[in-house]
Coordinates of N, CA, C and O and ligand atoms in Angstrom, one line a residue:
X4 N 105.7 106.6 113.7 CA 104.8 107.2 112.1 C 106.2 107.5 110.9 O 106.9 108.6 112.2
X5 N 107.2 107.5 110.1 CA 108.3 107.7 110.1 C 107.6 109.5 108.9 O 106.8 108.9 108.4
X6 N 109.2 110.1 109.3 CA 108.5 111.7 108.4 C 109.1 110.6 106.8 O 110.3 109.7 106.7
X7 N 108.2 111.3 105.7 CA 107.8 111.0 104.5 C 109.3 111.5 104.0 O 109.8 111.2 102.9
X8 N 109.4 113.1 104.7 CA 110.4 113.8 104.3 C 112.2 113.7 103.8 O 112.9 113.2 104.0
X9 N 112.1 113.2 105.5 CA 113.7 112.3 106.3 C 113.6 111.1 106.8 O 115.0 110.4 106.7
X10 N 112.5 110.8 106.6 CA 112.2 109.4 106.9 C 112.5 109.6 108.6 O 112.5 107.9 109.3
X11 N 113.0 109.8 109.2 CA 113.2 110.0 111.2 C 111.8 109.2 111.5 O 109.9 110.4 111.2
X12 N 112.0 108.9 112.1 CA 110.4 108.3 113.1 C 109.8 109.4 114.3 O 110.7 109.0 115.6
X13 N 110.2 110.5 114.7 CA 109.7 111.8 115.1 C 109.2 112.5 115.0 O 110.0 113.9 115.4
X14 N 108.1 112.0 115.3 CA 106.9 113.4 115.1 C 105.8 114.2 115.8 O 105.8 113.0 117.1
X15 N 105.6 114.9 116.0 CA 105.1 116.1 117.3 C 103.5 116.1 116.5 O 103.2 117.1 115.8
X16 N 102.8 115.4 117.0 CA 101.0 116.4 116.7 C 100.8 117.8 116.5 O 100.5 118.2 117.8
X17 N 100.2 118.7 115.7 CA 100.5 120.1 115.7 C 98.6 120.4 116.0 O 98.1 121.3 116.3
X18 N 97.7 119.1 115.6 CA 96.8 119.7 115.1 C 95.7 118.5 114.8 O 97.1 116.9 114.4
X19 N 94.5 117.8 115.5 CA 94.2 116.8 115.3 C 92.6 117.3 115.4 O 91.8 117.7 116.6
X20 N 91.8 116.6 114.5 CA 90.4 116.8 113.9 C 89.4 116.2 113.4 O 90.2 114.7 113.0
X21 N 88.3 115.4 113.9 CA 88.1 114.4 113.2 C 87.2 113.9 111.7 O 87.6 116.1 110.9
X22 N 87.6 113.4 110.9 CA 87.4 113.1 110.0 C 86.8 112.4 109.0 O 86.1 111.8 109.7
X23 N 85.6 112.4 107.6 CA 85.5 111.2 107.1 C 84.1 111.7 108.0 O 83.9 110.2 108.0
X24 N 83.4 112.1 108.4 CA 82.4 111.8 109.2 C 82.6 111.8 110.5 O 81.9 110.5 110.7
X25 N 83.2 111.7 110.5 CA 83.6 111.0 112.7 C 84.4 109.3 112.2 O 84.3 109.2 113.2
X26 N 84.2 109.0 111.0 CA 84.3 107.9 110.9 C 86.2 107.8 110.7 O 87.1 106.5 110.9
X27 N 86.9 108.8 111.2 CA 88.9 108.9 110.7 C 89.8 110.3 111.3 O 88.1 111.3 111.7
X28 N 90.5 109.9 111.7 CA 90.6 110.9 112.6 C 91.9 111.4 111.6 O 92.5 110.8 111.2
X29 N 91.7 113.1 111.6 CA 92.9 113.7 110.5 C 94.3 113.7 111.3 O 93.6 114.7 112.8
X30 N 95.3 113.9 111.1 CA 96.4 115.1 112.4 C 97.5 115.4 110.8 O 97.6 114.5 110.3
X31 N 97.8 116.4 111.8 CA 98.5 116.9 110.9 C 99.9 117.4 111.9 O 100.1 117.0 113.2
X32 N 100.9 116.4 111.2 CA 102.1 115.7 112.4 C 103.2 116.7 111.7 O 103.3 117.7 110.3
X33 N 104.3 117.0 112.9 CA 105.2 117.8 112.4 C 106.7 117.4 113.0 O 107.4 116.4 114.1
X34 N 107.9 117.2 111.6 CA 108.7 116.2 112.6 C 109.7 117.2 113.1 O 110.1 117.7 112.9
X35 N 110.8 116.2 113.9 CA 111.0 116.5 115.0 C 112.8 116.5 114.6 O 113.3 118.1 115.3
X36 N 113.1 116.5 113.6 CA 114.2 116.9 112.9 C 114.3 117.0 111.4 O 114.8 118.8 111.5
X37 N 113.4 117.6 110.7 CA 113.5 118.4 109.6 C 112.6 120.1 110.1 O 113.0 120.8 109.2
X38 N 111.6 119.7 111.0 CA 110.8 120.2 110.8 C 109.1 120.5 109.8 O 108.3 121.2 109.4
X39 N 109.6 119.7 109.1 CA 107.9 119.1 107.8 C 107.6 118.8 107.9 O 107.1 118.5 109.3
X40 N 105.7 119.6 108.1 CA 105.1 118.9 107.7 C 104.4 117.2 107.0 O 104.3 117.7 105.6
X41 N 103.6 116.9 107.7 CA 102.6 115.8 107.5 C 101.6 115.7 107.8 O 101.0 116.1 109.0
X42 N 100.8 114.9 107.4 CA 99.2 114.3 107.9 C 99.0 112.8 107.3 O 99.5 112.5 106.6
X43 N 98.3 112.4 108.7 CA 98.1 111.0 108.8 C 96.4 110.9 109.6 O 95.6 111.8 110.0
X44 N 96.2 108.9 108.9 CA 94.6 109.4 109.6 C 94.5 108.5 110.0 O 95.1 107.4 109.9
X45 N 93.5 108.4 110.8 CA 93.5 107.2 112.3 C 92.4 106.8 111.2 O 90.8 107.7 111.9
X46 N 91.6 105.4 111.9 CA 90.5 104.7 110.9 C 90.3 103.3 111.4 O 91.5 103.1 112.2
X47 N 88.9 103.6 112.1 CA 88.2 102.5 112.6 C 89.0 100.2 111.5 O 88.5 100.8 110.5
X48 N 89.4 99.7 112.1 CA 89.6 98.7 110.8 C 87.7 98.9 110.7 O 87.0 98.0 112.0
X49 N 88.0 97.5 109.9 CA 86.6 97.1 109.2 C 86.2 96.1 110.2 O 87.1 95.2 109.8
X50 N 85.0 95.5 110.1 CA 84.8 95.0 111.5 C 84.7 94.2 110.8 O 84.1 93.8 109.7
X51 N 84.7 92.6 111.1 CA 85.0 91.6 110.6 C 83.1 90.5 110.8 O 82.3 91.4 111.7
X52 N 82.3 90.6 110.0 CA 81.2 90.2 110.1 C 81.3 88.4 109.8 O 81.4 88.1 109.6
X53 N 80.1 88.3 111.1 CA 79.9 87.3 110.8 C 78.4 86.6 110.7 O 77.7 87.2 110.7
X54 N 78.7 85.5 109.7 CA 77.3 85.5 108.7 C 77.2 83.4 110.1 O 78.0 82.8 110.0
X55 N 75.6 84.0 110.5 CA 74.5 83.6 111.1 C 74.3 82.0 111.0 O 74.2 82.4 109.3
X56 N 74.1 81.2 111.1 CA 73.4 79.1 110.2 C 72.4 80.0 109.1 O 71.7 79.6 108.9
X57 N 71.8 81.4 110.4 CA 70.5 81.9 109.2 C 70.8 82.2 108.5 O 69.5 83.5 107.9
X58 N 72.0 82.3 107.9 CA 71.7 83.3 106.7 C 72.4 85.2 107.0 O 72.8 85.9 106.7
X59 N 71.8 85.4 108.6 CA 71.9 86.4 108.7 C 73.6 87.4 109.3 O 74.2 86.4 109.4
X60 N 73.6 88.4 109.5 CA 75.0 88.7 110.2 C 74.6 90.0 110.8 O 73.8 89.8 110.3
X61 N 75.9 89.5 111.1 CA 76.6 91.0 112.4 C 78.0 90.2 113.1 O 78.6 90.0 112.3
X62 N 77.8 91.8 113.6 CA 79.6 92.0 113.3 C 80.1 91.5 114.6 O 79.5 91.3 115.6
X63 N 81.6 90.8 114.5 CA 81.8 89.8 115.7 C 82.6 90.7 116.6 O 82.9 91.8 117.1
X64 N 82.0 90.4 117.9 CA 82.0 90.5 119.1 C 82.8 90.2 119.8 O 82.3 88.6 120.2
X65 N 83.7 90.8 120.7 CA 84.8 89.4 121.3 C 84.2 89.5 122.9 O 84.2 88.4 123.4
X66 N 83.5 90.6 123.3 CA 82.3 89.9 124.4 C 81.5 88.8 123.9 O 81.4 88.5 125.6
X67 N 81.0 88.3 123.0 CA 79.8 87.3 122.4 C 81.1 86.1 123.2 O 80.2 85.1 123.6
X68 N 82.4 86.5 122.7 CA 82.9 84.7 122.6 C 83.3 84.8 124.5 O 82.7 83.6 124.4
X69 N 83.0 86.0 124.8 CA 83.7 86.0 126.4 C 82.8 85.0 126.9 O 82.9 84.4 127.5
X70 N 81.4 86.1 127.0 CA 80.3 85.1 127.4 C 79.7 84.2 127.9 O 78.5 83.4 128.3
X71 N 79.8 83.8 125.6 CA 80.0 82.3 125.1 C 80.3 81.1 125.9 O 80.5 80.3 126.9
X72 N 82.5 81.4 126.1 CA 82.8 80.8 126.6 C 83.0 80.9 128.7 O 83.2 79.9 129.2
X73 N 82.4 82.3 128.5 CA 82.2 81.8 130.3 C 81.4 80.8 131.0 O 81.3 80.9 131.6
X74 N 79.9 80.6 130.0 CA 79.2 79.9 130.3 C 78.9 78.4 129.8 O 79.0 78.4 131.0
X75 N 79.9 78.2 129.6 CA 81.1 76.5 129.1 C 81.5 76.6 130.3 O 81.9 75.0 130.9
X76 N 82.8 78.1 130.9 CA 83.8 77.3 131.9 C 82.6 77.9 133.3 O 83.6 77.6 134.1
X77 N 81.2 78.1 133.1 CA 81.3 78.5 135.1 C 81.3 77.3 135.1 O 81.1 76.0 135.6
X78 N 81.8 77.7 137.0 CA 82.2 76.6 137.5 C 83.4 75.8 137.8 O 83.7 75.2 138.4
X79 N 84.6 76.5 136.6 CA 85.5 75.9 136.5 C 86.7 77.4 136.9 O 86.5 78.4 136.4
X80 N 88.1 77.1 136.8 CA 88.7 78.1 137.7 C 89.2 78.7 136.0 O 89.6 77.7 135.2
X81 N 89.0 79.1 136.1 CA 89.2 80.3 134.9 C 89.8 81.7 135.3 O 88.7 82.3 135.0
X82 N 91.1 82.2 134.8 CA 91.4 83.4 135.1 C 90.7 84.5 134.4 O 90.4 84.1 133.4
X83 N 90.8 85.7 134.4 CA 89.7 86.7 133.0 C 91.3 87.1 132.3 O 90.9 87.6 131.5
X84 N 92.5 87.0 132.5 CA 93.5 87.2 131.6 C 93.2 85.9 130.4 O 94.1 86.2 129.4
X85 N 93.3 83.9 131.4 CA 92.9 83.5 130.5 C 91.1 83.6 129.7 O 92.2 83.8 128.1
X86 N 90.6 84.0 130.0 CA 89.3 84.3 129.3 C 90.2 85.7 128.0 O 89.5 85.2 127.0
X87 N 90.7 87.0 128.7 CA 91.1 87.7 127.9 C 92.2 86.7 126.4 O 91.2 88.1 125.6
X88 N 92.8 86.4 126.7 CA 94.0 85.8 126.3 C 92.7 85.0 124.8 O 93.5 84.9 123.5
X89 N 92.5 84.2 125.6 CA 90.8 83.1 124.4 C 89.8 83.8 123.8 O 90.2 84.2 122.5
X90 N 89.5 85.3 124.2 CA 88.8 86.3 123.6 C 90.2 86.3 122.2 O 89.4 87.4 121.0
X91 N 91.1 87.1 122.6 CA 92.1 87.8 121.7 C 92.6 87.1 120.5 O 92.7 87.1 119.5
X92 N 92.1 85.8 121.0 CA 93.4 84.8 119.9 C 91.9 84.3 118.9 O 91.8 84.5 118.0
X93 N 90.7 84.2 119.4 CA 89.3 83.8 118.8 C 89.5 85.6 117.7 O 89.7 85.7 116.5
X94 N 89.4 86.8 118.0 CA 89.2 88.1 117.3 C 89.9 87.9 116.1 O 90.2 88.5 115.2
X95 N 91.7 87.6 117.0 CA 92.6 87.8 115.1 C 92.7 86.7 114.4 O 92.8 87.3 113.4
X96 N 92.3 85.6 114.6 CA 91.5 84.5 114.1 C 90.8 85.1 112.6 O 90.6 84.6 112.0
X97 N 89.9 85.5 113.4 CA 88.2 86.5 112.5 C 88.7 87.6 111.9 O 88.3 87.5 110.8
X98 N 89.5 87.7 112.2 CA 90.3 89.3 111.6 C 91.7 89.0 110.3 O 90.8 89.1 109.0
X99 N 91.8 87.1 111.0 CA 92.6 86.9 109.7 C 91.6 86.5 108.0 O 92.2 86.0 107.6
X100 N 90.9 85.6 108.7 CA 89.4 85.1 107.9 C 88.8 85.8 107.3 O 88.5 85.5 106.1
X101 N 88.8 87.2 107.5 CA 87.5 88.4 107.2 C 88.0 88.7 105.7 O 88.7 87.8 105.3
X102 N 86.6 89.4 105.5 CA 86.1 90.2 106.4 C 84.7 89.0 106.8 O 83.8 90.0 107.0
X103 N 84.7 88.3 105.5 CA 83.3 87.3 106.6 C 83.6 85.6 107.3 O 85.2 85.2 106.8
X104 N 83.2 85.9 108.6 CA 83.5 84.3 109.1 C 82.1 84.0 109.6 O 81.1 84.8 110.1
X105 N 82.2 83.0 109.5 CA 81.1 81.9 109.9 C 80.7 81.4 111.0 O 81.5 81.6 111.4
X106 N 79.8 81.7 111.6 CA 79.9 81.5 113.8 C 80.8 79.5 113.3 O 81.0 79.0 114.6
X107 N 79.8 78.6 112.4 CA 80.7 77.7 112.1 C 82.3 77.4 113.3 O 82.6 76.8 113.7
X108 N 83.0 78.2 112.2 CA 83.9 78.5 112.2 C 84.8 78.8 113.5 O 85.9 78.6 113.9
X109 N 83.8 80.0 114.1 CA 84.0 81.1 115.1 C 84.1 79.4 116.2 O 85.0 80.0 116.7
X110 N 83.4 78.7 116.3 CA 83.1 77.4 117.5 C 83.5 77.1 117.5 O 84.6 76.5 117.9
X111 N 84.9 76.5 115.6 CA 84.9 75.4 115.5 C 86.6 75.9 116.7 O 87.9 75.0 117.7
X112 N 87.3 77.1 116.0 CA 88.3 78.1 116.6 C 88.1 78.3 118.7 O 89.6 77.4 118.5
X113 N 87.0 78.7 118.5 CA 86.4 78.2 120.4 C 87.0 76.8 120.9 O 87.2 76.3 122.3
X114 N 86.8 75.9 120.0 CA 86.0 74.7 120.6 C 87.6 74.0 120.5 O 88.2 73.5 121.7
X115 N 88.7 74.1 119.5 CA 89.9 73.6 119.5 C 90.9 74.9 121.1 O 91.7 73.8 122.1
X116 N 90.7 76.2 121.1 CA 90.7 76.8 122.4 C 90.9 75.9 123.3 O 91.5 75.8 124.7
X117 N 89.4 75.8 123.7 CA 88.9 75.6 125.1 C 88.9 73.4 125.5 O 89.3 73.4 126.9
X118 N 89.3 72.7 124.2 CA 89.6 71.3 125.2 C 91.4 71.4 124.9 O 92.0 70.6 125.9
X119 N 91.9 72.7 124.7 CA 93.4 72.3 125.5 C 93.3 72.9 127.1 O 93.8 72.9 127.6
X120 N 92.0 73.8 127.2 CA 92.4 74.4 128.4 C 91.8 73.1 129.9 O 92.0 73.2 130.5
X121 N 90.0 72.9 129.0 CA 89.6 72.2 130.4 C 88.7 71.2 129.3 O 87.3 71.4 128.5
X122 N 88.5 70.3 129.8 CA 87.7 69.1 128.5 C 86.4 69.2 129.2 O 85.3 68.9 128.0
X123 N 86.3 69.3 130.2 CA 84.7 69.5 131.0 C 84.2 70.1 129.4 O 82.7 70.8 129.4
X124 N 84.5 71.4 129.9 CA 84.1 72.9 129.5 C 84.1 72.2 127.8 O 82.8 72.9 127.3
X125 N 84.8 72.3 126.7 CA 84.8 71.3 125.4 C 84.0 71.1 125.3 O 82.7 71.0 124.8
X126 N 83.3 70.1 126.4 CA 82.2 69.3 125.8 C 81.1 69.8 126.4 O 79.7 69.6 124.7
X127 N 80.7 70.4 126.8 CA 79.6 71.6 127.5 C 79.5 72.5 126.6 O 79.1 72.8 126.2
X128 N 80.8 73.1 125.5 CA 80.3 74.2 124.9 C 80.1 73.4 123.5 O 79.4 73.7 122.8
X129 N 80.6 72.5 123.4 CA 80.8 71.7 122.4 C 79.4 70.9 121.9 O 78.4 71.1 120.6
X130 N 78.6 70.4 122.8 CA 77.1 70.7 123.1 C 76.3 71.7 122.7 O 75.1 71.0 121.6
X131 N 76.3 72.6 123.0 CA 75.3 74.0 123.2 C 75.9 73.4 121.2 O 74.6 74.0 120.3
X132 N 77.6 74.3 120.6 CA 77.4 74.9 119.1 C 77.0 73.5 118.5 O 76.3 74.0 117.2
X133 N 77.5 72.6 118.7 CA 77.5 71.5 117.9 C 75.6 71.6 117.3 O 75.5 70.3 117.0
X134 N 74.4 71.5 118.7 CA 73.5 70.9 119.3 C 73.4 69.2 119.1 O 73.0 69.1 118.0
X135 N 74.2 69.1 119.9 CA 73.9 67.0 119.7 C 72.9 67.1 120.1 O 71.8 67.3 120.5
X136 N 72.0 65.8 118.9 CA 71.1 65.4 118.5 C 71.2 64.2 119.6 O 69.6 63.5 120.4
X137 N 71.9 63.8 120.2 CA 71.5 62.9 121.1 C 72.6 62.1 122.2 O 74.0 63.1 121.1
X138 N 72.5 61.0 122.5 CA 73.8 60.5 123.5 C 75.0 60.3 122.3 O 76.4 60.0 122.5
X139 N 74.2 59.5 121.1 CA 75.2 59.3 119.9 C 76.6 60.2 120.1 O 77.7 59.8 120.0
X140 N 75.8 61.5 119.9 CA 77.3 62.6 119.5 C 78.5 62.6 120.3 O 79.1 63.0 120.4
X141 N 77.3 62.6 121.8 CA 78.2 63.1 122.8 C 79.3 62.8 122.8 O 80.2 62.2 123.2
X142 N 79.1 60.8 122.8 CA 79.6 59.8 123.3 C 80.4 59.4 122.3 O 81.8 59.7 122.0
X143 N 80.4 60.0 120.8 CA 81.3 60.1 119.8 C 82.3 61.4 120.4 O 84.3 61.7 120.3
X144 N 81.7 62.6 120.3 CA 82.5 63.6 120.9 C 83.7 63.2 122.0 O 84.7 63.7 121.8
X145 N 83.5 61.9 122.9 CA 84.0 61.8 124.2 C 85.4 60.5 123.3 O 86.0 61.2 123.8
X146 N 84.8 60.5 122.5 CA 85.9 59.6 122.6 C 87.2 60.3 121.3 O 88.3 60.0 121.1
X147 N 86.1 61.2 120.3 CA 87.7 62.0 119.7 C 88.3 62.8 121.1 O 89.5 63.4 120.3
X148 N 87.4 62.6 122.2 CA 88.6 63.6 123.0 C 89.6 62.8 123.4 O 90.4 63.4 124.0
X149 N 89.4 61.4 124.0 CA 90.3 60.4 123.9 C 91.3 60.0 122.9 O 92.4 60.2 123.4
X150 N 91.4 60.6 121.8 CA 92.3 59.8 121.1 C 93.2 61.5 120.7 O 94.2 60.8 121.0
X151 N 93.0 62.6 121.2 CA 94.2 63.8 121.8 C 94.6 64.0 120.2 O 93.5 63.6 119.2
X152 N 94.7 65.2 120.4 CA 94.9 65.7 118.9 C 95.8 65.0 118.1 O 97.0 64.3 118.4
Ligands
ZN203 ZN1 111.9 114.3 108.7

């Protein structure tokens, strides 16, 4: 955090307290270079809202992404690190699209990521996400997969 008086990026927190009914933290800082004091606020980033197919909205949850992907990847080798990386990339995507993103958009993005990781898991996830009506849909998906990106 650059000092507004001298521009030096070297300050220490001299006071820290809740603000805005607990939605922010107010910090008084003292510049180590010029000694002037200034205030910073730390706020929670606006949550991304996920719009579901039935029109209801809920806050984006990377935990839900992880549990959905874990189910699709059941029995497959997938490290916690890979899963975490995937979840973070989906979260970054949601924030990019935000403040509102649809479950379809998130699902598509997860599919793209899964497809690169594991084709069988991709198909399993696709069958849930796209609510396939029959074998023809599944066959089309397999055909699309074989065509490659
Ligand atoms: Zn300063």
